[in-house]
C-alpha positions as CSV (number, residue, x, y, z in Angstrom):
1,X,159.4,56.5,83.2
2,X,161.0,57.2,79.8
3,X,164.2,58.8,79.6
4,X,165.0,61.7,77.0
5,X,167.4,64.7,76.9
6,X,165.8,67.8,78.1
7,X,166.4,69.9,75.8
8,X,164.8,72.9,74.1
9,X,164.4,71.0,71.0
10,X,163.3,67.2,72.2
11,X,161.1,69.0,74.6
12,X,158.9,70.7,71.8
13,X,158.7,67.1,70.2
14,X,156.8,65.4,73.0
15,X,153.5,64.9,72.4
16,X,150.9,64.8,75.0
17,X,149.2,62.3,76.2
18,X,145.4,60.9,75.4
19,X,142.9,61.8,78.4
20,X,141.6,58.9,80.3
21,X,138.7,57.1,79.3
22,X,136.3,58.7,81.7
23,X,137.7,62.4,80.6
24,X,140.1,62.8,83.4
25,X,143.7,64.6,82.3
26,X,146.2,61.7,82.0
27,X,150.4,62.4,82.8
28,X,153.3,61.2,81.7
29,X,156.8,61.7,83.5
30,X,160.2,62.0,81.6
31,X,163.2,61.9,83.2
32,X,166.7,63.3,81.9
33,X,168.9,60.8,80.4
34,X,172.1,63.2,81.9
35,X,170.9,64.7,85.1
36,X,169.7,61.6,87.6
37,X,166.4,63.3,89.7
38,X,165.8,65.7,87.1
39,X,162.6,65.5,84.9
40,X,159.5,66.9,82.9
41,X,155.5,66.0,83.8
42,X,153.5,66.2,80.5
43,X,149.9,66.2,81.2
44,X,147.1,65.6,78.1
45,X,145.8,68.8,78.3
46,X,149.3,70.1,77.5
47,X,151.1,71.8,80.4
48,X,154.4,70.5,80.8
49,X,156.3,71.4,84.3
50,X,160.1,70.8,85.2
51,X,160.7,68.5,88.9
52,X,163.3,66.8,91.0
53,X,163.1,63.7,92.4
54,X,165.2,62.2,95.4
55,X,165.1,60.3,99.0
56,X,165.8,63.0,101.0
57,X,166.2,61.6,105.0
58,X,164.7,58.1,103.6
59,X,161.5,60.0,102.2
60,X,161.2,60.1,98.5
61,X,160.5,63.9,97.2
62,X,159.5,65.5,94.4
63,X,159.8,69.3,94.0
64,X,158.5,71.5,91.1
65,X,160.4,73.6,89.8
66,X,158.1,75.4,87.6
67,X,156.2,75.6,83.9
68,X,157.4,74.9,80.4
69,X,157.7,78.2,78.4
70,X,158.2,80.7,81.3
71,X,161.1,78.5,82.5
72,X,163.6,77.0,79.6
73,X,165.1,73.2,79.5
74,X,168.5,74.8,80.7
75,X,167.1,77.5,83.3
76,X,165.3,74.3,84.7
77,X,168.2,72.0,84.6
78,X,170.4,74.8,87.0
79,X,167.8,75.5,89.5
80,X,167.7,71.1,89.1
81,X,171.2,70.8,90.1
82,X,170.7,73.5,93.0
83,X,168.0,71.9,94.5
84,X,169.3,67.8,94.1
85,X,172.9,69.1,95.8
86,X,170.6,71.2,98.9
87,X,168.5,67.5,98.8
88,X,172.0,65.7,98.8
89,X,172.7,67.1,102.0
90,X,169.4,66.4,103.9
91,X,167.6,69.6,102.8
92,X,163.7,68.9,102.3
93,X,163.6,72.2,99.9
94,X,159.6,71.8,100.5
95,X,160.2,72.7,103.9
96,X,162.6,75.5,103.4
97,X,159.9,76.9,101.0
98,X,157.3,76.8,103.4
99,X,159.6,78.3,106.3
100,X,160.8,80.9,104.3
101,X,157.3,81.5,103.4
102,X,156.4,81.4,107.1
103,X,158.6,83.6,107.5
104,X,157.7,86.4,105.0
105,X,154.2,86.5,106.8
106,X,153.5,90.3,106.6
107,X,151.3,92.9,108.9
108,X,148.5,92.7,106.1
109,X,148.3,88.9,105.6
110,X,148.2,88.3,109.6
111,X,145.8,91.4,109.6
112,X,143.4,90.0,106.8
113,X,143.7,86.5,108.8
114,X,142.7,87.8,112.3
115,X,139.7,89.7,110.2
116,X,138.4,86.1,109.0
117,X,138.9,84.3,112.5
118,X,137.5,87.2,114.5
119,X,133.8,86.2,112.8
120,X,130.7,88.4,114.0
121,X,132.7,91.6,114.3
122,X,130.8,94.9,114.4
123,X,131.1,97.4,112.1
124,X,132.4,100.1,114.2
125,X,135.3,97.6,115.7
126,X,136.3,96.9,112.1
127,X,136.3,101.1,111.1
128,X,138.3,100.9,114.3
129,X,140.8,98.3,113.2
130,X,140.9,99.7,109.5
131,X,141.6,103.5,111.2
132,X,144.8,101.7,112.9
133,X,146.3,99.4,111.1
134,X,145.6,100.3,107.5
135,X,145.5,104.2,108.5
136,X,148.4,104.5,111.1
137,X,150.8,101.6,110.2
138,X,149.3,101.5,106.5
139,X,153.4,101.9,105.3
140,X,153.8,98.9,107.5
141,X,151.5,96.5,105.3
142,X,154.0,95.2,103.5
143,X,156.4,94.2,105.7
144,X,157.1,91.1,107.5
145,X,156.2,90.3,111.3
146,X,160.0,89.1,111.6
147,X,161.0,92.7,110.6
148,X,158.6,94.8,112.4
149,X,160.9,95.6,115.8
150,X,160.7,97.7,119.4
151,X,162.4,100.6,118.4
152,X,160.2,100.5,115.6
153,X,157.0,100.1,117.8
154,X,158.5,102.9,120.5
155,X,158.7,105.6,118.0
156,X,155.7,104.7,115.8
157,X,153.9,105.2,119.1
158,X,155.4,108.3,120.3
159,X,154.8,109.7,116.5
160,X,150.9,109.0,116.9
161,X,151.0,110.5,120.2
162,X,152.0,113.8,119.0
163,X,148.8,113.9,117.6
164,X,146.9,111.9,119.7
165,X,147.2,110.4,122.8
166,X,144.0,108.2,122.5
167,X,144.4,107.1,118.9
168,X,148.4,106.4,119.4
169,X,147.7,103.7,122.5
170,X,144.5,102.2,120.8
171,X,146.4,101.9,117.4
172,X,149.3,99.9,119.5
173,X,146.7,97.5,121.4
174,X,145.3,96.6,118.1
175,X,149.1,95.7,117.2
176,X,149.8,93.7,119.9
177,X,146.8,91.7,119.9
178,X,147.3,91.1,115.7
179,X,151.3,89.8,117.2
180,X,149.7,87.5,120.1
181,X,147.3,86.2,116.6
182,X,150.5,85.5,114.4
183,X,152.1,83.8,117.5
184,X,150.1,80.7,117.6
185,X,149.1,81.1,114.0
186,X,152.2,80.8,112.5
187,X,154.9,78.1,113.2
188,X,158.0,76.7,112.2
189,X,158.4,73.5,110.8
190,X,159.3,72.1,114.0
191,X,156.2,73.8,115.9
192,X,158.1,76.2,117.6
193,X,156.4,80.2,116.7
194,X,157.9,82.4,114.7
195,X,157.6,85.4,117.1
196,X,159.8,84.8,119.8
197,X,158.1,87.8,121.3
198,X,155.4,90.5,121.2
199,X,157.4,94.1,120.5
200,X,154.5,96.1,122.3
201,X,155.3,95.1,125.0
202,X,158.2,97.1,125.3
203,X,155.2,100.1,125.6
204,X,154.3,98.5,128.9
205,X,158.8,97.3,130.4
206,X,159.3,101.1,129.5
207,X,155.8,102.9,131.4
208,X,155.5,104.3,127.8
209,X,151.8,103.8,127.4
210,X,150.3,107.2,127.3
211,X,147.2,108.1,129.9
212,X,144.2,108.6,129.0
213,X,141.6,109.6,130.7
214,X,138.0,108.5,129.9
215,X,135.5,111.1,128.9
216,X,133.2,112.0,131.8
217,X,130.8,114.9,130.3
218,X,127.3,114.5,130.1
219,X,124.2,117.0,129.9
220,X,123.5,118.8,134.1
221,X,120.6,118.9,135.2
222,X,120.7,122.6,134.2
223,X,122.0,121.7,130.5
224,X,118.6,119.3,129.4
225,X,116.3,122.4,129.2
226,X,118.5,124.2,126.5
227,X,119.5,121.3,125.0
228,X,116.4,119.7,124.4
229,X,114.7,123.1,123.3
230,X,117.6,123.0,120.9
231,X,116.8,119.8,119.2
232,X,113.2,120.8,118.9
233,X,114.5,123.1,116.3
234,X,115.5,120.7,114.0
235,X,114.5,120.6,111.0
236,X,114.6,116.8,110.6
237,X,112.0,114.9,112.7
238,X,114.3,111.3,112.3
239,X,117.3,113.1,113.9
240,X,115.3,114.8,116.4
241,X,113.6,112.1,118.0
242,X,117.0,109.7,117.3
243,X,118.3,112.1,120.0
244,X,115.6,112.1,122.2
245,X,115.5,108.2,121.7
246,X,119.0,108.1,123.5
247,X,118.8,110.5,126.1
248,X,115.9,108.7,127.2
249,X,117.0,105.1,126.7
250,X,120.4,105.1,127.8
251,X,121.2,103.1,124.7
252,X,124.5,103.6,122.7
253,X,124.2,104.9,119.1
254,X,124.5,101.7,117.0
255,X,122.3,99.8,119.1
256,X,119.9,102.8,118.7
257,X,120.5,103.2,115.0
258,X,119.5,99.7,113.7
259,X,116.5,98.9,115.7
260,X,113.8,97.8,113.5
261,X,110.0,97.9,113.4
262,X,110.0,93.9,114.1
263,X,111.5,93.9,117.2
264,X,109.0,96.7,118.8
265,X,105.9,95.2,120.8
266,X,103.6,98.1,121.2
267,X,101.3,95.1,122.7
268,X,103.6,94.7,125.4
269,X,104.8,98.0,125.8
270,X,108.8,96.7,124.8
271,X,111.2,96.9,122.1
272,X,114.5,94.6,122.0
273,X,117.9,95.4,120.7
274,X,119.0,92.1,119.7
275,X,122.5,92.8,119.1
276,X,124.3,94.8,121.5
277,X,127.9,94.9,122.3
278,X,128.3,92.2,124.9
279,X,126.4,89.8,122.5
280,X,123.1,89.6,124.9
281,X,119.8,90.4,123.3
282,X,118.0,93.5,125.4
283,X,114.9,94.0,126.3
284,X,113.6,97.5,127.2
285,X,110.4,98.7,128.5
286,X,108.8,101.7,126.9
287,X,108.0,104.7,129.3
288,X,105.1,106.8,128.1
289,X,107.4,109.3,126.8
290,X,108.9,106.6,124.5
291,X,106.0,105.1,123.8
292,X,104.2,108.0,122.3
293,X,107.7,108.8,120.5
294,X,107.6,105.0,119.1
295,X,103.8,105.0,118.0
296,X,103.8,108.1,116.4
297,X,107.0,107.1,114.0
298,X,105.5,103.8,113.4
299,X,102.0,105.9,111.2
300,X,104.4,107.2,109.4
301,X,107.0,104.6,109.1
302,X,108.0,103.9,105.7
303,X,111.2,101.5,105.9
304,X,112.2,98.9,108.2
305,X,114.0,100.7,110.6
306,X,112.5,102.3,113.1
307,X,115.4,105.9,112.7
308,X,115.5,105.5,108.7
309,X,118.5,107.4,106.5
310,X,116.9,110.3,104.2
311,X,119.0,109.6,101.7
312,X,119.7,105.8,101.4
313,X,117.8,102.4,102.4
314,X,119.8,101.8,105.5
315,X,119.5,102.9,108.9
316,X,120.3,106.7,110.4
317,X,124.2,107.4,110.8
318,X,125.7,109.7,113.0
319,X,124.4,113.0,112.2
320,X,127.1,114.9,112.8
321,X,125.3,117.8,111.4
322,X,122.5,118.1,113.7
323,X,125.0,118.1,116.8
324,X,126.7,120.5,115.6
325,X,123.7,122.7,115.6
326,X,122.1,121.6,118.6
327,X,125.5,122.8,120.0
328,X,125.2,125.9,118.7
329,X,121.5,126.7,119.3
330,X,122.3,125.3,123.1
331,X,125.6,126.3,124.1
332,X,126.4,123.1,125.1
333,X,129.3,120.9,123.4
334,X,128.3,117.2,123.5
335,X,128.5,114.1,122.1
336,X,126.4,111.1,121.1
337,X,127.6,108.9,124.2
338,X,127.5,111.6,126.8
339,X,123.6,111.0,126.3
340,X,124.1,107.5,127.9
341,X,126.5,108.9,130.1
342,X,123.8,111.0,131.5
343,X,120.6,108.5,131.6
344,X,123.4,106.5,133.8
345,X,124.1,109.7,135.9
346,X,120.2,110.6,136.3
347,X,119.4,106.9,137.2
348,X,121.9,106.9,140.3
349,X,120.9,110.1,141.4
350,X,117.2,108.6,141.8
351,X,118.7,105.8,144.0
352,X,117.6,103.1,140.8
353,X,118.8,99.4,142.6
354,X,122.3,98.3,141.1
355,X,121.1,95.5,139.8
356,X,117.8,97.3,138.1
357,X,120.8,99.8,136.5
358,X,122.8,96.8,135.3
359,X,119.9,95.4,133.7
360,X,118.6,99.1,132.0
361,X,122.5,99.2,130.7
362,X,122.8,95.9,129.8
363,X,125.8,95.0,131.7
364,X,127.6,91.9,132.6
365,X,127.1,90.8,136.3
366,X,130.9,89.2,136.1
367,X,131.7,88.6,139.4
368,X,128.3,88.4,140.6
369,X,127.2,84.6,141.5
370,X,123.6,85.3,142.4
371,X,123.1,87.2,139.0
372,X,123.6,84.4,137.3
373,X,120.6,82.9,138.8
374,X,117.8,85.6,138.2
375,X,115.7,85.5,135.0
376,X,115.8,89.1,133.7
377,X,112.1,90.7,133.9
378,X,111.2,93.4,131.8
379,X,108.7,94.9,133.9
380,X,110.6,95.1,136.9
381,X,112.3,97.1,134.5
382,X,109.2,99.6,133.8
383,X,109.0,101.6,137.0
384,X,112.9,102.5,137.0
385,X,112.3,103.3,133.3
386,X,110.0,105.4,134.2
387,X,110.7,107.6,137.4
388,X,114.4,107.9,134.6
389,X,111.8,109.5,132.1
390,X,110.0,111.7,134.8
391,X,112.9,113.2,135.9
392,X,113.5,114.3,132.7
393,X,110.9,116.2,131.8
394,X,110.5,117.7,134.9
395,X,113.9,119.3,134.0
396,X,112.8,120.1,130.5
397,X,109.1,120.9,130.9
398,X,110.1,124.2,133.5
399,X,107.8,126.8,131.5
400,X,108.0,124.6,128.4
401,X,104.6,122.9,127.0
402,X,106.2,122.1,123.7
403,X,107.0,118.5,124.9
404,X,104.6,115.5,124.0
């Protein structure tokens, strides 16, 4: 390599050097005629950028120190004489970059990180995770893992709680599980974690998780006539039968939501969600009820989806809206899942088999052995389907002819 003095002045002399033959940017090193390890890389296209050189524990490295122009000849030749004394002494200053950097790892890079490795997400588990991290610890963002401590945790938690017993435990079991993430993400040089330990779990030493206790209303028996009459008064036939598609379906609102004309087989009397929550395609039987509901959106179907938005291209959201109203017109307070809640109810109280149930729900047989034997058949899903959809309208039809 050629020596020169950095300097301001000899530095603006060099010129650079001629491409290579095939086009490729050529490079040429100068080192410092007064500082040993010190030196500038001049490439052909122009950029110039400051280094040190030196063995360091019998390995030969080079660090950058930075550009030409935002860095001057003597601002370089300090932070050159820092770095070949910390090198001097056995310090790779690579690898105290790169643990420092480790270190500095805040909430809303491991955040964004567990986001790409968590692929196939749903939408409503990541509105979920946006509510709690970048809602309730959103000041939190910016600070590093390292930093983020119990005490910290404990009272963030009981803050929340104040307001919401539900929303303060969820927003901590979305923290802990982004911790366990960063644990065996993010290591030391030496492959040792840089979380020592998880500080929600001072939430379960200390008994301070907060109970909940999971909703348990649905519609009575005596409740489906009103309500029912209710939604008939809506003024939007989408919503109407969206609601009616529930109740008498069992199925939650997303999987409800973005069924689409393709996956209905009026032929065989089925329609298939093909992404449900436990990641299992289901397959449904139509009872006559659902079957007249189904055929008569399909004449006038205009979109792909089978419950359309009346305002945009996608499928129905929630309409908040309409339940509301149906509430009012009813006198009955519900919400979207109490309508599975009570297709489950109505199905046990006509003795439906456990495993026909499981199957109508689409539930895991976990611990079941034998389950994992049976090939699911959607017809000896039909009757069960049915005698649900009976029941029904027996309770709704009382001195009612409006239903078709």
């Amino acid at each position: 390599m050629p020596q020169i003095k950095i300097s301001n002045s000899r530095v603006g002399k060099i010129v650079p050097p001629t491409p290579k033959p095939d086009g490729k940017p050529q490079h040429v090193f100068y080192r410092d005629d007064q500082l040993q390890g010190f030196g500038i890389r001049v490439t052909s296209n122009g950029t110039m950028s400051y280094f040190v050189e030196k063995r360091v524990n019998g390995k030969n490295k080079r660090v950058t120190i930075g550009k030409h122009g935002p860095i001057t000849p003597e601002q370089a030749r300090k932070e050159a004489q820092k770095l070949l004394g910390q090198m001097s002494t056995g310090t790779d200053p690579v690898v105290e970059k790169r643990e420092r950097k480790i270190q500095a790892v805040t909430l809303r890079e491991s955040y964004n990180a567990y986001l790409l490795a968590r692929k196939g997400l749903k939408p409503n588990t990541l509105h979920d995770y946006k509510r709690c991290i970048e809602g309730a610890l959103g000041d939190w963002l910016d600070k590093p893992l390292t930093s983020i401590t119990k005490d910290m945790v404990e009272k963030r938690h009981s803050k929340l709680g104040a307001k919401s017993h539900a929303r303060a435990n969820n927003t901590m079991r979305v923290l802990r599980a982004l911790f366990n993430f960063a644990s065996e993400k993010y290591e030391s040089q030496d492959g040792k974690p840089i979380l020592t330990s998880n500080p929600v779990d001072r939430l379960s030493k200390s008994r301070a998780w907060y109970e909940v206790r999971r909703r348990q209303t649905l519609l009575t028996p005596t409740q489906l006539k009103p309500w029912y009459e209710a939604t008939m008064l809506l003024n939007q036939e989408t919503t109407r039968d969206f609601l009616h598609f529930i109740l008498f379906t069992g199925l939650r609102r997303s999987e409800a939501t973005h069924l689409t004309w393709e996956y209905v087989d009026f032929k065989e009397r089925t329609f298939l969600i093909p992404d449900t929550k436990n990641k299992e395609p289901h397959r449904l039987p139509m009872s006559d009820f659902l079957e007249d509901l189904l055929k008569r959106r399909f004449l006038m179907a205009e979109k792909v989806w089978v419950f359309p938005s009346p305002v945009t291209n996608g499928p129905l959201k929630e309409p908040r809206t309409a339940l509301t109203r149906v509430a009012e017109l009813s006198g009955v307070e519900f919400q979207l899942h109490d309508l599975r809640r009570t297709f489950i109810t109505i199905a046990e109280s006509l003795d439906i088999p456990a495993f026909a149930l499981k199957r109508l729900l689409n539930h895991k047989f976990s611990n079941d052995v034998t389950a994992g034997y049976i090939v699911p058949n959607t017809e000896r899903l039909r009757e069960p389907m049915q005698r649900i959809t009976d029941y029904i309208r027996e309770k709704v039809e009382a001195e009612n002819d409006d239903l078709g």
